[in-house]
PDB file of C-alpha atoms in Angstrom:
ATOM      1  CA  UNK A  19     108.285 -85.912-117.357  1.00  0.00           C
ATOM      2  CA  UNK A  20     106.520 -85.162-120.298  1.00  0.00           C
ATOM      3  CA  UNK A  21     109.166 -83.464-122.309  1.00  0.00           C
ATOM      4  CA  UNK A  22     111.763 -85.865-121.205  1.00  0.00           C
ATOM      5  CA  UNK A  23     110.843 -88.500-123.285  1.00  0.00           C
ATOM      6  CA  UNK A  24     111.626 -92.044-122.390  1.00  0.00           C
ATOM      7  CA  UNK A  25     113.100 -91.067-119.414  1.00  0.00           C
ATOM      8  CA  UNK A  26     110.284 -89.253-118.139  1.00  0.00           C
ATOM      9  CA  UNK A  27     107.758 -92.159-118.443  1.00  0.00           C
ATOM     10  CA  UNK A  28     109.939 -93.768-115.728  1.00  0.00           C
ATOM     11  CA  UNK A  29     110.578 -90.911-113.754  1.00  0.00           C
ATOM     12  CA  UNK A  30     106.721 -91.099-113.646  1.00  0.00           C
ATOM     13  CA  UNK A  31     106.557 -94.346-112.547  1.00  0.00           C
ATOM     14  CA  UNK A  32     109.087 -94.102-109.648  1.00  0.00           C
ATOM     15  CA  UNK A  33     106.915 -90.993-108.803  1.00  0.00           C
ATOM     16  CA  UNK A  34     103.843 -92.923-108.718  1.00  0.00           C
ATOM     17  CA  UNK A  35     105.368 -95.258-106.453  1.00  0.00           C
ATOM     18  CA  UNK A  36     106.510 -92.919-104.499  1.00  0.00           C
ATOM     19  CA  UNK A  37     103.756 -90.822-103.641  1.00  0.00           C
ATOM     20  CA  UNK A  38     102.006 -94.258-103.116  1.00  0.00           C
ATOM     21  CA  UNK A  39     104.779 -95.193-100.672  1.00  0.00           C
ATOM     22  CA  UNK A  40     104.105 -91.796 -98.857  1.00  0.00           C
ATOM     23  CA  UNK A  41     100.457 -92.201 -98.491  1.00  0.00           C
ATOM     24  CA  UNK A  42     101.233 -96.050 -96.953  1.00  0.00           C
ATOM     25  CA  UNK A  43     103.238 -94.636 -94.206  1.00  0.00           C
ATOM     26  CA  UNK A  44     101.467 -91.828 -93.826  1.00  0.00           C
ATOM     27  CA  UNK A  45      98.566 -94.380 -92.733  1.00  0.00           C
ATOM     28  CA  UNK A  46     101.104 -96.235 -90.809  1.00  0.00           C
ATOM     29  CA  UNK A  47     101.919 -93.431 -88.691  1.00  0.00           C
ATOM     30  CA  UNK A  48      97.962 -92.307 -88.171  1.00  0.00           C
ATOM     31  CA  UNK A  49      97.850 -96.284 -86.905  1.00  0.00           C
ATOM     32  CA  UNK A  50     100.528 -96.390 -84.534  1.00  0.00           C
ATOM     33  CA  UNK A  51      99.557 -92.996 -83.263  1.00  0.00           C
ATOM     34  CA  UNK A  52      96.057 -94.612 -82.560  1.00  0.00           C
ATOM     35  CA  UNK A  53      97.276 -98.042 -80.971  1.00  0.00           C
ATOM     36  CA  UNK A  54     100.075 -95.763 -78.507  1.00  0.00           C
ATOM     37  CA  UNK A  55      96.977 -93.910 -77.424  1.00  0.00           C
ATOM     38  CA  UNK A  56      95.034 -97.077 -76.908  1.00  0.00           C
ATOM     39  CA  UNK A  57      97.616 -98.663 -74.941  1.00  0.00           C
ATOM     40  CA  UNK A  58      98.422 -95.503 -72.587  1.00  0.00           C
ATOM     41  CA  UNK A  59      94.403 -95.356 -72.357  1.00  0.00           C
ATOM     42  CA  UNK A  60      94.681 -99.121 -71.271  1.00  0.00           C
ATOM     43  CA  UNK A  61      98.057 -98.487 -69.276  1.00  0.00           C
ATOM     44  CA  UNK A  62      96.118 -95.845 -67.227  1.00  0.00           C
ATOM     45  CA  UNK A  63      92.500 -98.158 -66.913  1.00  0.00           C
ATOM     46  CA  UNK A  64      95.588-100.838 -65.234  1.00  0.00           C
ATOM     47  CA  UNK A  65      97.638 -98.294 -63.078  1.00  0.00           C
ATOM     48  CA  UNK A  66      93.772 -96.647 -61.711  1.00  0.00           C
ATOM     49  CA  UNK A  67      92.689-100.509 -61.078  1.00  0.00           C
ATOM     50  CA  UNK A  68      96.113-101.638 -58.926  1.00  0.00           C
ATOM     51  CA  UNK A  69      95.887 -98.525 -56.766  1.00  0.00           C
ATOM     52  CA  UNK A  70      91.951 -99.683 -55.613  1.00  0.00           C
ATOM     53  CA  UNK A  71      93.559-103.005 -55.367  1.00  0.00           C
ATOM     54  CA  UNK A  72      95.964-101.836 -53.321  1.00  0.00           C
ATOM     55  CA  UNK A  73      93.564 -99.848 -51.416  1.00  0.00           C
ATOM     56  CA  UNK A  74      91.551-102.736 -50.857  1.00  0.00           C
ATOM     57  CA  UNK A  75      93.543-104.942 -49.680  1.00  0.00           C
ATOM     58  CA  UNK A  76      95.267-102.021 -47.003  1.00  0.00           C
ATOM     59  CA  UNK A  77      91.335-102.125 -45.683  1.00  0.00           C
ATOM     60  CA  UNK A  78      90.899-105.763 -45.613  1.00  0.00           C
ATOM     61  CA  UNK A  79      94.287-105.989 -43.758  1.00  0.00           C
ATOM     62  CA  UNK A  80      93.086-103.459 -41.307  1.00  0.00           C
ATOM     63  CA  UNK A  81      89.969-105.153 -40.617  1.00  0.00           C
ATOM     64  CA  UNK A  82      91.102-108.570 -40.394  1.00  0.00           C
ATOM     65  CA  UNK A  83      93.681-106.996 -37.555  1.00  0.00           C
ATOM     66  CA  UNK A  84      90.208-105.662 -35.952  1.00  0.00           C
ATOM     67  CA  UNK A  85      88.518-109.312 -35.756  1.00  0.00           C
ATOM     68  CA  UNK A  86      92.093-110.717 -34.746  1.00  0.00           C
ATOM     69  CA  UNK A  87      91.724-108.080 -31.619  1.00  0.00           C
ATOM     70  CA  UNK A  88      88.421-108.760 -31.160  1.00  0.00           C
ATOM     71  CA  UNK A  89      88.592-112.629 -30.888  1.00  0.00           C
ATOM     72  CA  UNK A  90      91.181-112.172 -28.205  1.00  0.00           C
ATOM     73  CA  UNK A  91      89.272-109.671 -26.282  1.00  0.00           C
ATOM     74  CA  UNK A  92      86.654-112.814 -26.258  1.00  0.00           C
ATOM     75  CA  UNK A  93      89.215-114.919 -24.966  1.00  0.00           C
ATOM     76  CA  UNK A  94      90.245-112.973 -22.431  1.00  0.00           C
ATOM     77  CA  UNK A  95      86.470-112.718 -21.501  1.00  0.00           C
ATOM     78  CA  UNK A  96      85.957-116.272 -21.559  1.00  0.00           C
ATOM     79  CA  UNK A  97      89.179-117.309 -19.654  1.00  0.00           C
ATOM     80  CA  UNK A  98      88.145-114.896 -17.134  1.00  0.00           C
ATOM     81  CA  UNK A  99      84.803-116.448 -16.660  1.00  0.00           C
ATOM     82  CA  UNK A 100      86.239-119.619 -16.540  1.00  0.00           C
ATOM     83  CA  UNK A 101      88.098-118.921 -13.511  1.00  0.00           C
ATOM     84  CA  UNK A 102      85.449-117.139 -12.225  1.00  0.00           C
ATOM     85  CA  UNK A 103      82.997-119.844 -12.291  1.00  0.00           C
ATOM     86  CA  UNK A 104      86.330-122.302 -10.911  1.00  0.00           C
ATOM     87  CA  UNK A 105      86.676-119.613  -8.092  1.00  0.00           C
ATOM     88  CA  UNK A 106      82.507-120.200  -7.339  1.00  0.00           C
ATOM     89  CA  UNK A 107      82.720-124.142  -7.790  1.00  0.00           C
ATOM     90  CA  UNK A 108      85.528-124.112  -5.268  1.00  0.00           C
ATOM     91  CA  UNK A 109      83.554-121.452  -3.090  1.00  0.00           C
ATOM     92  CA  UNK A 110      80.101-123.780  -2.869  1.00  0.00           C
TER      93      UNK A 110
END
């Protein structure tokens, strides 16, 4: 650039600008690399979160079915003791 003259002062500057350029997207790329990795790190924290969700919710299911059983096992018990105590009145 030097030698050229004229010329060479703006090949220097276009240079300048370039190498500038490279350095910008060079940072560019170091900053999407680090919000990708962020968001798959985030991605995973969501994916790890719905499966206990899910999980949860499978046991809450299966426990609510348990009390639904269990309240008509009372029932049963308490219609059979009302007919037992209908069969006594009738009896006295």
């Amino acid at each position: 650039a030097a030698r050229a003259g004229e010329h060479g002062k703006g090949f220097n500057v276009v240079a300048t600008e370039v190498r500038n350029l490279s350095k910008l997207v060079e940072q560019a790329v170091v900053d999407v690399r680090q919000t990708t990795q962020r968001m798959n790190d985030e991605l995973q924290r969501i994916a790890r979160a719905m499966t206990q969700a899910t999980s949860d919710a499978q046991s809450s299911v299966t426990v609510v079915s348990e009390t639904v059983d269990r309240f008509h096992d009372v029932q049963s018990a308490a219609s059979t003791l009302t007919k037992t105590a209908r069969d006594f009145t009738k009896a006295i």
